[in-house]
XYZ file of C-alpha atoms in Angstrom:
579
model
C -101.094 101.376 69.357
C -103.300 104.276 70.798
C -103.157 105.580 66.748
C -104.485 102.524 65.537
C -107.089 102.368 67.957
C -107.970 105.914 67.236
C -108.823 105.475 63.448
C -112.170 104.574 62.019
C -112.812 101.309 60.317
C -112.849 103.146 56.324
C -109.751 105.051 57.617
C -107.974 101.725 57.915
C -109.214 100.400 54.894
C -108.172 103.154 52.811
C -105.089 103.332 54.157
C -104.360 99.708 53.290
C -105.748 100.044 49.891
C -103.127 102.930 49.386
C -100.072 100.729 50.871
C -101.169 97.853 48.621
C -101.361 100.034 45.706
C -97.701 101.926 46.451
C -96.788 97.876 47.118
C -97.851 96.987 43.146
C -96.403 99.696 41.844
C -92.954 99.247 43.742
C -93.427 95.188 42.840
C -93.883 95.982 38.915
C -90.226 95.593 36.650
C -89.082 98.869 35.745
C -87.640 99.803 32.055
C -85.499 102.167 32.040
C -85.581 104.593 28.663
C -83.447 107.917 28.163
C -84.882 110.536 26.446
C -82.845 113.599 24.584
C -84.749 116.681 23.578
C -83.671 120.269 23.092
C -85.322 122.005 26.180
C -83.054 125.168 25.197
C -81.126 126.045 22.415
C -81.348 128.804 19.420
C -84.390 127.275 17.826
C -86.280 124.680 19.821
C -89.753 122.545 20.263
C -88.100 120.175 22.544
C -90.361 121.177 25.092
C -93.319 120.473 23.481
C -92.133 116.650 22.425
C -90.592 116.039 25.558
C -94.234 117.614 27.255
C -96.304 114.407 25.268
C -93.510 112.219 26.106
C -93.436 112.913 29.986
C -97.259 112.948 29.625
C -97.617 109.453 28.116
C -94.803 108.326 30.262
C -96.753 109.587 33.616
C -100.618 108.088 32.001
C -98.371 104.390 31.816
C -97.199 104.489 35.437
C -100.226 105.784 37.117
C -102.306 103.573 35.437
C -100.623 100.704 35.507
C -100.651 100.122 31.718
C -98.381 97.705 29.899
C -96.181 94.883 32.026
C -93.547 97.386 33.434
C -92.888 100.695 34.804
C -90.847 103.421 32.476
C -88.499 105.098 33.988
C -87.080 108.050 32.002
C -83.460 109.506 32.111
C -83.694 112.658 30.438
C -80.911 114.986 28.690
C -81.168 118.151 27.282
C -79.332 118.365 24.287
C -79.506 122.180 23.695
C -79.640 121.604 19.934
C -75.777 121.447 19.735
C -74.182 118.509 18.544
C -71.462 118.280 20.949
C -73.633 118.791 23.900
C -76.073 115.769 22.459
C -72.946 114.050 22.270
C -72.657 113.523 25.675
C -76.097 112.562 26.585
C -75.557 109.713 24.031
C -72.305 108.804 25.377
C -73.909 108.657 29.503
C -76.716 106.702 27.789
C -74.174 103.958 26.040
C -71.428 104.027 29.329
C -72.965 105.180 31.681
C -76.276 104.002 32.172
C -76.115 101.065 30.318
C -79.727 102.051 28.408
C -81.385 99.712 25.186
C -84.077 102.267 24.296
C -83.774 106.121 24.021
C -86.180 108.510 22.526
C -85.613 111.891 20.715
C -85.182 114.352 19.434
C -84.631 117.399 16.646
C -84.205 116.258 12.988
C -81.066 118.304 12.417
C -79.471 115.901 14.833
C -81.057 112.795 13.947
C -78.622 111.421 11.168
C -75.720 111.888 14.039
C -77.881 110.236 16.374
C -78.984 106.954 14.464
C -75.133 106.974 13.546
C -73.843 106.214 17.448
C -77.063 104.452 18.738
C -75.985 102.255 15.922
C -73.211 101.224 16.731
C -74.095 100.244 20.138
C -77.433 98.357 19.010
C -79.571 100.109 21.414
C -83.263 100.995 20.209
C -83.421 104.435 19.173
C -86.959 105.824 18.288
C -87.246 109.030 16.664
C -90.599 111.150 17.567
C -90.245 113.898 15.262
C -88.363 113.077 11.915
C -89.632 113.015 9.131
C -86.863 112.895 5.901
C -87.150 109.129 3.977
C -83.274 109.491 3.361
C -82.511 109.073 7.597
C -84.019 105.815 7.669
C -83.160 104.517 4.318
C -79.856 105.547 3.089
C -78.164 103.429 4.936
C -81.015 101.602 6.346
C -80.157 101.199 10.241
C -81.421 98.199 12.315
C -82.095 100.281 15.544
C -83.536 103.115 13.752
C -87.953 103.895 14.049
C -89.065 107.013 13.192
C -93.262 108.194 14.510
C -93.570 110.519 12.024
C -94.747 110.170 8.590
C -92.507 110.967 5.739
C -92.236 114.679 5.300
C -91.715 114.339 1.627
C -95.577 113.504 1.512
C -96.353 116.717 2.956
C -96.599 118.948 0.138
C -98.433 116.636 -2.058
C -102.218 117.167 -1.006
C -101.663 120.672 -1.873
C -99.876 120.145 -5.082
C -102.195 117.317 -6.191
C -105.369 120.183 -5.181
C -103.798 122.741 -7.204
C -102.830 120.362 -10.305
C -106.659 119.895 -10.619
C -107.905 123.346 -9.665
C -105.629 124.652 -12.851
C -106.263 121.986 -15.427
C -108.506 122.400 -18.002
C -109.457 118.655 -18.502
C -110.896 118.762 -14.944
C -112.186 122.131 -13.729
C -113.191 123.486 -17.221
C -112.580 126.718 -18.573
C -113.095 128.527 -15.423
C -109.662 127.541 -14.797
C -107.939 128.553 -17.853
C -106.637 132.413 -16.643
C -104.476 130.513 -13.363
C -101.254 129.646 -14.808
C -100.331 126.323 -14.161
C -96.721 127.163 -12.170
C -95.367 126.454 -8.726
C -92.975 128.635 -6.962
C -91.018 126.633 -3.945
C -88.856 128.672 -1.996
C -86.986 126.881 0.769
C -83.693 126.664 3.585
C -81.162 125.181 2.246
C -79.795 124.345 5.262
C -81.651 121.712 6.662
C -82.431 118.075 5.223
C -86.518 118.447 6.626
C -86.468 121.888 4.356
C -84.315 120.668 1.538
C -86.354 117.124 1.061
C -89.109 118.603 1.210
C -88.810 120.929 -1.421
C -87.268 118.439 -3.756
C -90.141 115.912 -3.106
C -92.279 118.895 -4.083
C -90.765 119.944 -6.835
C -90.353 116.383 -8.547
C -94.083 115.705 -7.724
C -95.084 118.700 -9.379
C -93.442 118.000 -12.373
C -94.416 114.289 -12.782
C -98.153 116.373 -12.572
C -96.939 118.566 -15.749
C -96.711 121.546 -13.450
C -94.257 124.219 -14.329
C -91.713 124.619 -11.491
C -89.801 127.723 -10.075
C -87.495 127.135 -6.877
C -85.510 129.542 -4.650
C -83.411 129.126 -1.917
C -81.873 130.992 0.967
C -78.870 130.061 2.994
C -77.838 129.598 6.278
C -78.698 128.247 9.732
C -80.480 129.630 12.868
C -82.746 132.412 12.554
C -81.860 135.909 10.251
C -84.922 138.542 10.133
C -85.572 139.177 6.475
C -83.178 136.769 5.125
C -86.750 135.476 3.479
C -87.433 138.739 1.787
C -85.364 138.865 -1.279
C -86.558 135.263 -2.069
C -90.633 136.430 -1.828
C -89.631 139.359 -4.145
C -88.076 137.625 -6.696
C -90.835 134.962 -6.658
C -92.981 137.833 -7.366
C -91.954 138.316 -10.562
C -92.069 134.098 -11.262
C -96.047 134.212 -12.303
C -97.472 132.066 -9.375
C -100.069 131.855 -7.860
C -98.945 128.923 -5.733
C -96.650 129.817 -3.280
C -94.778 126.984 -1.084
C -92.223 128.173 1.542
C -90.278 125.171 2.934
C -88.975 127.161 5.738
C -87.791 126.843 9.707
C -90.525 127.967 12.810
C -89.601 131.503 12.754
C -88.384 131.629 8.833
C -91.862 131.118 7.921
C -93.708 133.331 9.778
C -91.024 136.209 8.148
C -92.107 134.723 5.002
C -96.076 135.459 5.927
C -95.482 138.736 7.263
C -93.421 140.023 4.300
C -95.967 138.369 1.768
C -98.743 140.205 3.562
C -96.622 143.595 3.851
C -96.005 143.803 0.171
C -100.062 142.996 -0.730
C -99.063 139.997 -2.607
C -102.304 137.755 -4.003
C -100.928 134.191 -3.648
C -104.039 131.537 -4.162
C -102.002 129.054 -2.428
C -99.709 129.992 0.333
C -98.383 126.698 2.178
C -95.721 126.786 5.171
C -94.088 124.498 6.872
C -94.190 124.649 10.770
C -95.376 128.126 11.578
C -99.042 128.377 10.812
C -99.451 125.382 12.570
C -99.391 127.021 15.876
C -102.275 128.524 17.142
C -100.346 131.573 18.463
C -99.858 132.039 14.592
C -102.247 134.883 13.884
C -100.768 137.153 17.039
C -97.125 136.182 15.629
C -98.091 137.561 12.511
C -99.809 141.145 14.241
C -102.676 140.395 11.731
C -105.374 137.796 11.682
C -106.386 138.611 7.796
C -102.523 138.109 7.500
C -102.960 134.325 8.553
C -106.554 133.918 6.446
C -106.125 130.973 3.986
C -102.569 130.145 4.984
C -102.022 126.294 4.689
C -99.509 123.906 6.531
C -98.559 120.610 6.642
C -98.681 118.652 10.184
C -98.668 114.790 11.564
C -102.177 115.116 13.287
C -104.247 117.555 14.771
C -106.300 118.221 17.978
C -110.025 117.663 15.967
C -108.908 114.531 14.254
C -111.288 111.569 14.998
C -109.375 108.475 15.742
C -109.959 105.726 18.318
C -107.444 104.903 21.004
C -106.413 101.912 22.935
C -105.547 104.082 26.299
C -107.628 107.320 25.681
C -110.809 105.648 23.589
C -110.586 108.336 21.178
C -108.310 111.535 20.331
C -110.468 114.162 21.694
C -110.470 112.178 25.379
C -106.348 111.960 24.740
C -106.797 116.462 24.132
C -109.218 116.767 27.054
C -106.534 114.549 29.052
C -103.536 116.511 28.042
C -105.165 120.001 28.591
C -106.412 119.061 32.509
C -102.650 117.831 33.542
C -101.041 120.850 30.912
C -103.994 123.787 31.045
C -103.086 123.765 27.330
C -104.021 121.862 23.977
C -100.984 119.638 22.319
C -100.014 120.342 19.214
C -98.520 118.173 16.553
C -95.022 118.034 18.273
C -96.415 117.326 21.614
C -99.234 114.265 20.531
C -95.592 112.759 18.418
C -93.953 112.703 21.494
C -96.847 111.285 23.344
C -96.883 108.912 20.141
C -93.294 107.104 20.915
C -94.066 106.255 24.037
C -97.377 104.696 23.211
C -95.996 103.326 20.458
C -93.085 102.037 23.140
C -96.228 100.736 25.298
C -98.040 98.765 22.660
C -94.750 96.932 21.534
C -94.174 95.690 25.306
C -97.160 94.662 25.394
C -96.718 91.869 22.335
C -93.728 90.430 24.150
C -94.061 86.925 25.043
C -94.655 85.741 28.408
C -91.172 85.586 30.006
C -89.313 87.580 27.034
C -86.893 90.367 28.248
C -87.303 93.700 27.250
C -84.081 93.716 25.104
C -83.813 95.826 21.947
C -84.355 93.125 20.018
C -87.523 91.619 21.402
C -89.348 95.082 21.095
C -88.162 96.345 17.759
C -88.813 92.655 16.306
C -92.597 93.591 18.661
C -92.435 97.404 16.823
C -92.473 95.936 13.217
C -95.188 93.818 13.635
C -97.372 97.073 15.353
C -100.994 97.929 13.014
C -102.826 99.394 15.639
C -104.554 102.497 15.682
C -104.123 105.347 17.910
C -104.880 109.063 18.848
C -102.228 109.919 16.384
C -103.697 107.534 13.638
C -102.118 104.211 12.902
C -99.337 102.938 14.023
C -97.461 100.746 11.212
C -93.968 100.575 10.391
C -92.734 99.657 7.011
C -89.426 97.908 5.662
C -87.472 101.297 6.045
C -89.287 101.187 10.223
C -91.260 104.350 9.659
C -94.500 104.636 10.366
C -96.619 104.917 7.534
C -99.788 104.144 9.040
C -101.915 107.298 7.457
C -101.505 110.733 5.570
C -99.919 113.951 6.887
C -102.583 116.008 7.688
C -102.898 120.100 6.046
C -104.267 122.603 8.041
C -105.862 126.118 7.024
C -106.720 128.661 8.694
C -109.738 130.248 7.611
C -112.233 132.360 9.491
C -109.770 132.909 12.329
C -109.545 129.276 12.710
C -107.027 126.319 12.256
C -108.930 123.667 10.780
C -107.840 120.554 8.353
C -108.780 120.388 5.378
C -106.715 117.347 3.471
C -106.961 114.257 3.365
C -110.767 113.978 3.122
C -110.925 111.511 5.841
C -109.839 113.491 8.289
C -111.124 116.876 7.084
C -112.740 119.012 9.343
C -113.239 121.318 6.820
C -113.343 122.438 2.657
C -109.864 123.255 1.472
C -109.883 126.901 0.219
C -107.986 127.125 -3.124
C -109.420 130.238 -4.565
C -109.272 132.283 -1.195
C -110.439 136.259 -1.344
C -108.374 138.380 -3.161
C -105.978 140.818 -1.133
C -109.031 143.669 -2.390
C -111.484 141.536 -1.494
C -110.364 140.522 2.195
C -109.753 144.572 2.591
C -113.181 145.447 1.659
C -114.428 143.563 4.159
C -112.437 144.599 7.259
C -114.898 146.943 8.143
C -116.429 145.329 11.488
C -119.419 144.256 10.503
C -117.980 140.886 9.293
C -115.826 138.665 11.435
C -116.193 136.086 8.693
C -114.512 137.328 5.419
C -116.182 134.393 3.484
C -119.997 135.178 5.667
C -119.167 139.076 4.338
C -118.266 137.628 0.879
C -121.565 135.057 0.468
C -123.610 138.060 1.676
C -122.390 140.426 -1.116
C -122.402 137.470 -3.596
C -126.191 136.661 -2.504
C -126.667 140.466 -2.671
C -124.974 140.945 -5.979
C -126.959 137.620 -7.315
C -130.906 139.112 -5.642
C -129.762 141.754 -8.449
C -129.001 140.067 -11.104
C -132.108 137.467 -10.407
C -134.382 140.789 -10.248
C -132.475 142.348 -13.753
C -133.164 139.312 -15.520
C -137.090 138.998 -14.376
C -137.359 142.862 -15.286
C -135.942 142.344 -18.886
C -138.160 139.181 -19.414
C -141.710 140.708 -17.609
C -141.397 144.012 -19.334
C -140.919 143.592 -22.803
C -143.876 140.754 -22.117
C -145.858 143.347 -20.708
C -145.285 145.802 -23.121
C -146.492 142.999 -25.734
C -149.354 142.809 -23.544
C -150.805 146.049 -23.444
C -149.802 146.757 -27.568
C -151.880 143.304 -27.897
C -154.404 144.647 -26.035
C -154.475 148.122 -27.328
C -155.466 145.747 -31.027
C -157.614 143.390 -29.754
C -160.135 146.712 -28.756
C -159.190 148.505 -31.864
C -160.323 144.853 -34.110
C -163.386 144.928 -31.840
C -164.161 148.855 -32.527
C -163.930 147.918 -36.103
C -165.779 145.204 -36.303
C -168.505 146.919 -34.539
C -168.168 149.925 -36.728
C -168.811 147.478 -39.551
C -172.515 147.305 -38.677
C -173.061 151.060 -39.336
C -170.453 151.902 -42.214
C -171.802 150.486 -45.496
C -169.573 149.483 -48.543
C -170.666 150.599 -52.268
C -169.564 147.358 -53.032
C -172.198 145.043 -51.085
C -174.894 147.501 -52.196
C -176.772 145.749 -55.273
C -179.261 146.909 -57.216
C -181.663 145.404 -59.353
C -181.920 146.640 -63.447
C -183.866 148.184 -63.681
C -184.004 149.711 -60.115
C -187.041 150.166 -58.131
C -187.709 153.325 -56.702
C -189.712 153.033 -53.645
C -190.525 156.461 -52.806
C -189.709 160.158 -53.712
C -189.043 163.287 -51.946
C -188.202 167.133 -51.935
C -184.156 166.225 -51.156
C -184.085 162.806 -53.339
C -185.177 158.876 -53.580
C -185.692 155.933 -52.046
C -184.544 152.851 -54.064
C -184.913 148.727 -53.088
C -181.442 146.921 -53.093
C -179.806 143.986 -51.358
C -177.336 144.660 -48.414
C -175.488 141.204 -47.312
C -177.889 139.123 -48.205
C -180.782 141.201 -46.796
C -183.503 143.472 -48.954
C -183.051 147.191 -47.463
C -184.419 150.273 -48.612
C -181.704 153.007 -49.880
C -182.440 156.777 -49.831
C -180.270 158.621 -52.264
C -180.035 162.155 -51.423
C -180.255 164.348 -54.277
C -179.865 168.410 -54.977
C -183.598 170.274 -54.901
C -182.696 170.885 -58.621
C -182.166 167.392 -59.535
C -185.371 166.314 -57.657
C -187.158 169.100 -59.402
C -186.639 167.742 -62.964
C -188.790 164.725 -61.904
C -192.489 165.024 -62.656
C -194.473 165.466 -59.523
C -197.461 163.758 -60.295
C -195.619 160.305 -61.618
C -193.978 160.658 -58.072
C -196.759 161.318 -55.988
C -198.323 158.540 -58.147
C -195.833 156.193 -57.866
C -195.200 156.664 -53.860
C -199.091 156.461 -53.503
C -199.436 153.206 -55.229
C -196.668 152.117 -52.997
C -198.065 152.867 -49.960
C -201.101 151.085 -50.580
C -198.815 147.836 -51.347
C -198.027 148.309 -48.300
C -194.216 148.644 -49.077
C -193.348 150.995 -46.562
C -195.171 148.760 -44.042
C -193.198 146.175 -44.203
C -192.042 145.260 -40.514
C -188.910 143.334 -41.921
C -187.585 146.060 -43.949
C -184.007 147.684 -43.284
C -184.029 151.246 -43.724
C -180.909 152.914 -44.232
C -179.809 156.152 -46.124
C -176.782 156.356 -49.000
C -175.686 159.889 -49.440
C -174.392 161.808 -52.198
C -173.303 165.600 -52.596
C -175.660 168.377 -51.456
C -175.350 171.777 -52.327
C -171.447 171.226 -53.152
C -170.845 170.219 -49.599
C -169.620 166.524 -49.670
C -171.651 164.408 -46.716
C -169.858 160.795 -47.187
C -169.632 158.785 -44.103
C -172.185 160.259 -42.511
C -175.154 158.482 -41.288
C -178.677 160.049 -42.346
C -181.816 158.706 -40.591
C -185.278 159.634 -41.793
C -188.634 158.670 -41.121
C -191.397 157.293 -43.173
C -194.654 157.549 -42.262
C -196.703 154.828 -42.659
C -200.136 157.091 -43.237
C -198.399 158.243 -46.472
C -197.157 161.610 -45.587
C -193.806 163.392 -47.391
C -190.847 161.629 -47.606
């Protein structure tokens, strides 16, 4: 009593506001739902799917969500059949459970196979193959993921049109239109895959080249005679349908031996963002491509989480780390597990019947895209989703919706990306555009130079004539022609001197007054008094006088020395002196 008395008034309150809460959450029906994942074993991502699952599980409870409480029972099945054999068996006998959730796909047939026969709700997180769910088709059977056999088909589809002719032009004619598919044989994900691939890319008119390696678990360089002997097939498409560690062998050899592959598509491994450090080389990891169920920068809405980036930031404050495709499908079932107890009627039990008959009728969409099963009870609600890495970062690129970024098909050459490791670029592509914008400033500036010059050159030849015409024409005014010299018959004979004559023609139209220069000989045959007689009576006509009169001089040989094309200027006095 003294305790009471000694809290405050908001102590109290909050104290009964935590009691009522711990009250509803004790008062709401609990479901209970067993869960096998491979939390150890030789090759596992168990923790990853059973990381979402817990997460979504947890998000449910504390927030109330949905009409009941999930209560997980969880087994780890080491990815051994006989050990997953039990947990199925305490699920069936022992605990008495309608809905379980896994697990790996190379136990899933098994799986669907017992659960089966008991007719309790199994719902597969992480399986991809068509062929589990369809052949036979099983009533208890739902599988999240998409159908793996879609994977490789963005890529292939990209690459039909990047090679063909009809589409991309001649630019495309020197990539030979073959695909070389090397997968494990040993799994039904790996070997369905490749088939689907291979039968898509043939219906496409691609040529097709396949490989395979045997075996199960994990064998360093089992990859490597594969990758050498599809070096010799004449691709430049490369897909590698391989297991987590199997593929990044694959990368690492393809990289060692300086292979140029245009197209180099994995399954699993590049999706991780640990990739490039796996690989000991992030140029190794440049343009690599994989195929996943969703991805961290998708934009989707979400009934719980509003969108997929509020599900990340969620995930990352209760994890310190960002889910990747395994963890969101795990987080997947049991929202998908939510949504479908939801739908139930007022007053229906949670059987396995009442929520898968609530499952098929799911079209909702989610962090992880929409949720919709089809007749086979597989979602097929959207596209897988192909990632690249490019620039040192894992970005998707296909389908278009979803893209965060431009698919690469025609990546660097092996040349290229090692010309530009020299650390001045952390961008192979930003040191690429800068030599191409380099290279093109050159060719830009050879062109203008081999257009300006030769126009230039034109220019100053044209110009070079035009002043030559001009000095010509001008020359014109002081170089007389024999030819536009006429005379009149009989001539007149102006004037005479010592050295010759002066004679009246026409010049271009004009009346002028020629001197002919003559030899003192010549000159001296004439008879000086008719001369001085006739050059008097000319002078008082005034001849010589008159203002409008051209005088010019004609020349002809003196003395034997030839004086053609000169000018000769003389003077004529107007008093009648000598000529």
């Amino acid at each position: 009593a003294s305790a009471w008395r000694s809290m405050s008034r908001r102590q109290c309150v909050g104290l009964f506001l935590v009691l009522g809460f711990a009250s509803a959450l004790a008062d709401r029906p609990k479901l209970r739902v067993g869960a096998y994942f491979s939390l150890s074993g030789p090759i596992s991502n168990g923790p990853d799917s059973w990381n979402g699952f817990k997460f979504m599980v947890d998000t449910i409870n504390t927030q109330s969500l949905g009409p009941y409480n999930i209560e997980v029972v969880l087994c780890d099945d080491q990815l051994n059949l006989t050990v997953a054999k039990e947990c199925w068996k305490r699920f069936a006998l022992q605990e008495n459970l309608t809905v379980v959730v896994g697990g790996h796909t190379s136990l899933t047939v098994e799986a669907a196979n017992y659960f089966e026969g008991f007719g309790i709700l199994n719902i597969q997180c992480c399986t991809g193959p068509n062929s589990i769910y369809s052949n036979p088709q099983r009533n208890w059977l739902f599988g999240i993921h998409r159908p793996s056999e879609d994977y490789p088909k963005g890529i292939i589809n990209a690459w039909n049109r990047f090679t063909d002719p009809r589409i991309m032009g001649s630019s495309s004619g020197s990539v030979k239109r073959k695909l070389g598919i090397i997968y494990n044989d040993a799994a039904l994900f790996t070997t369905s895959t490749a088939q689907s691939a291979a039968d898509f890319a043939k219906d496409l008119g691609l040529e097709v080249e396949m490989s395979s390696y045997v075996g199960t678990g994990y064998t360093a360089g089992r990859v490597r005679d594969n990758i050498l002997a599809a070096s010799t097939w004449g691709v430049a498409a490369l897909l590698i349908c391989a297991l987590d560690d199997d593929g990044i062998d694959a990368a690492q050899i393809i990289w060692q031996l300086g292979l140029d592959v245009k197209v180099l598509w994995i399954t699993n491994a590049p999706a991780s963002s640990s990739y490039p450090l796996l690989l000991g080389s992030a140029r190794a990891a440049e343009f690599t491509l994989s195929p996943v169920q969703w991805d961290a920068g998708l934009s989707f809405t979400d009934p719980v989480f509003g969108s997929n980036s509020n599900y990340v930031k969620a995930f990352k404050a209760a994890y310190n780390s960002t889910p990747n495709y395994i963890t969101a499908s795990g987080s997947a079932a049991a929202l998908t597990l939510l949504l479908a107890l939801e739908q139930l009627r007022a007053g229906d039990a949670p059987t396995q019947a009442a929520i898968a008959t609530s499952m098929r009728q799911l079209d909702v969409d989610t962090f992880f895209g929409t949720i919709q099963f089809n007749r086979y009870q597989r979602n097929y609600g959207g596209s897988p989703v192909t990632l690249q890495w490019i620039d040192g970062q894992l970005v998707s690129v296909m389908p278009d919706l979803q893209a965060s970024a431009i698919l690469i098909i025609d990546p660097p050459t092996r040349a290229d990306r090692d010309s530009c490791a020299t650390g001045l670029y952390t961008s192979v592509l930003q040191c690429l555009s800068d030599r191409r914008d380099h290279q093109d400033m050159l060719t830009k500036l050879t062109i203008i130079l081999s257009c300006v010059l030769p126009v230039l050159c034109l220019a100053c030849v044209c110009a070079h004539a035009f002043r030559a015409y001009h000095r010509r024409m001008a020359d014109t005014l002081w170089l007389i022609r024999d030819d536009e010299l006429h005379f009149s018959h009989p001539r007149v004979i102006l004037g005479r001197g010592f050295f010759g004559i002066v004679e009246k023609a026409e010049y271009r139209g004009t009346a002028v007054a020629v001197k002919r220069v003559m030899p003192p000989d010549k000159a001296g045959e004439l008879a000086a008094a008719a001369a001085m007689a006739d050059a008097a009576e000319s002078m008082k006509r005034g001849v010589l006088a008159t203002a409008d009169t051209v005088w010019l001089a004609r020349n002809d040989s003196f003395s034997g020395e030839s004086v053609m094309g000169r000018v000769v200027s003389t003077e004529f006095g107007p008093a009648g002196g000598d000529l």
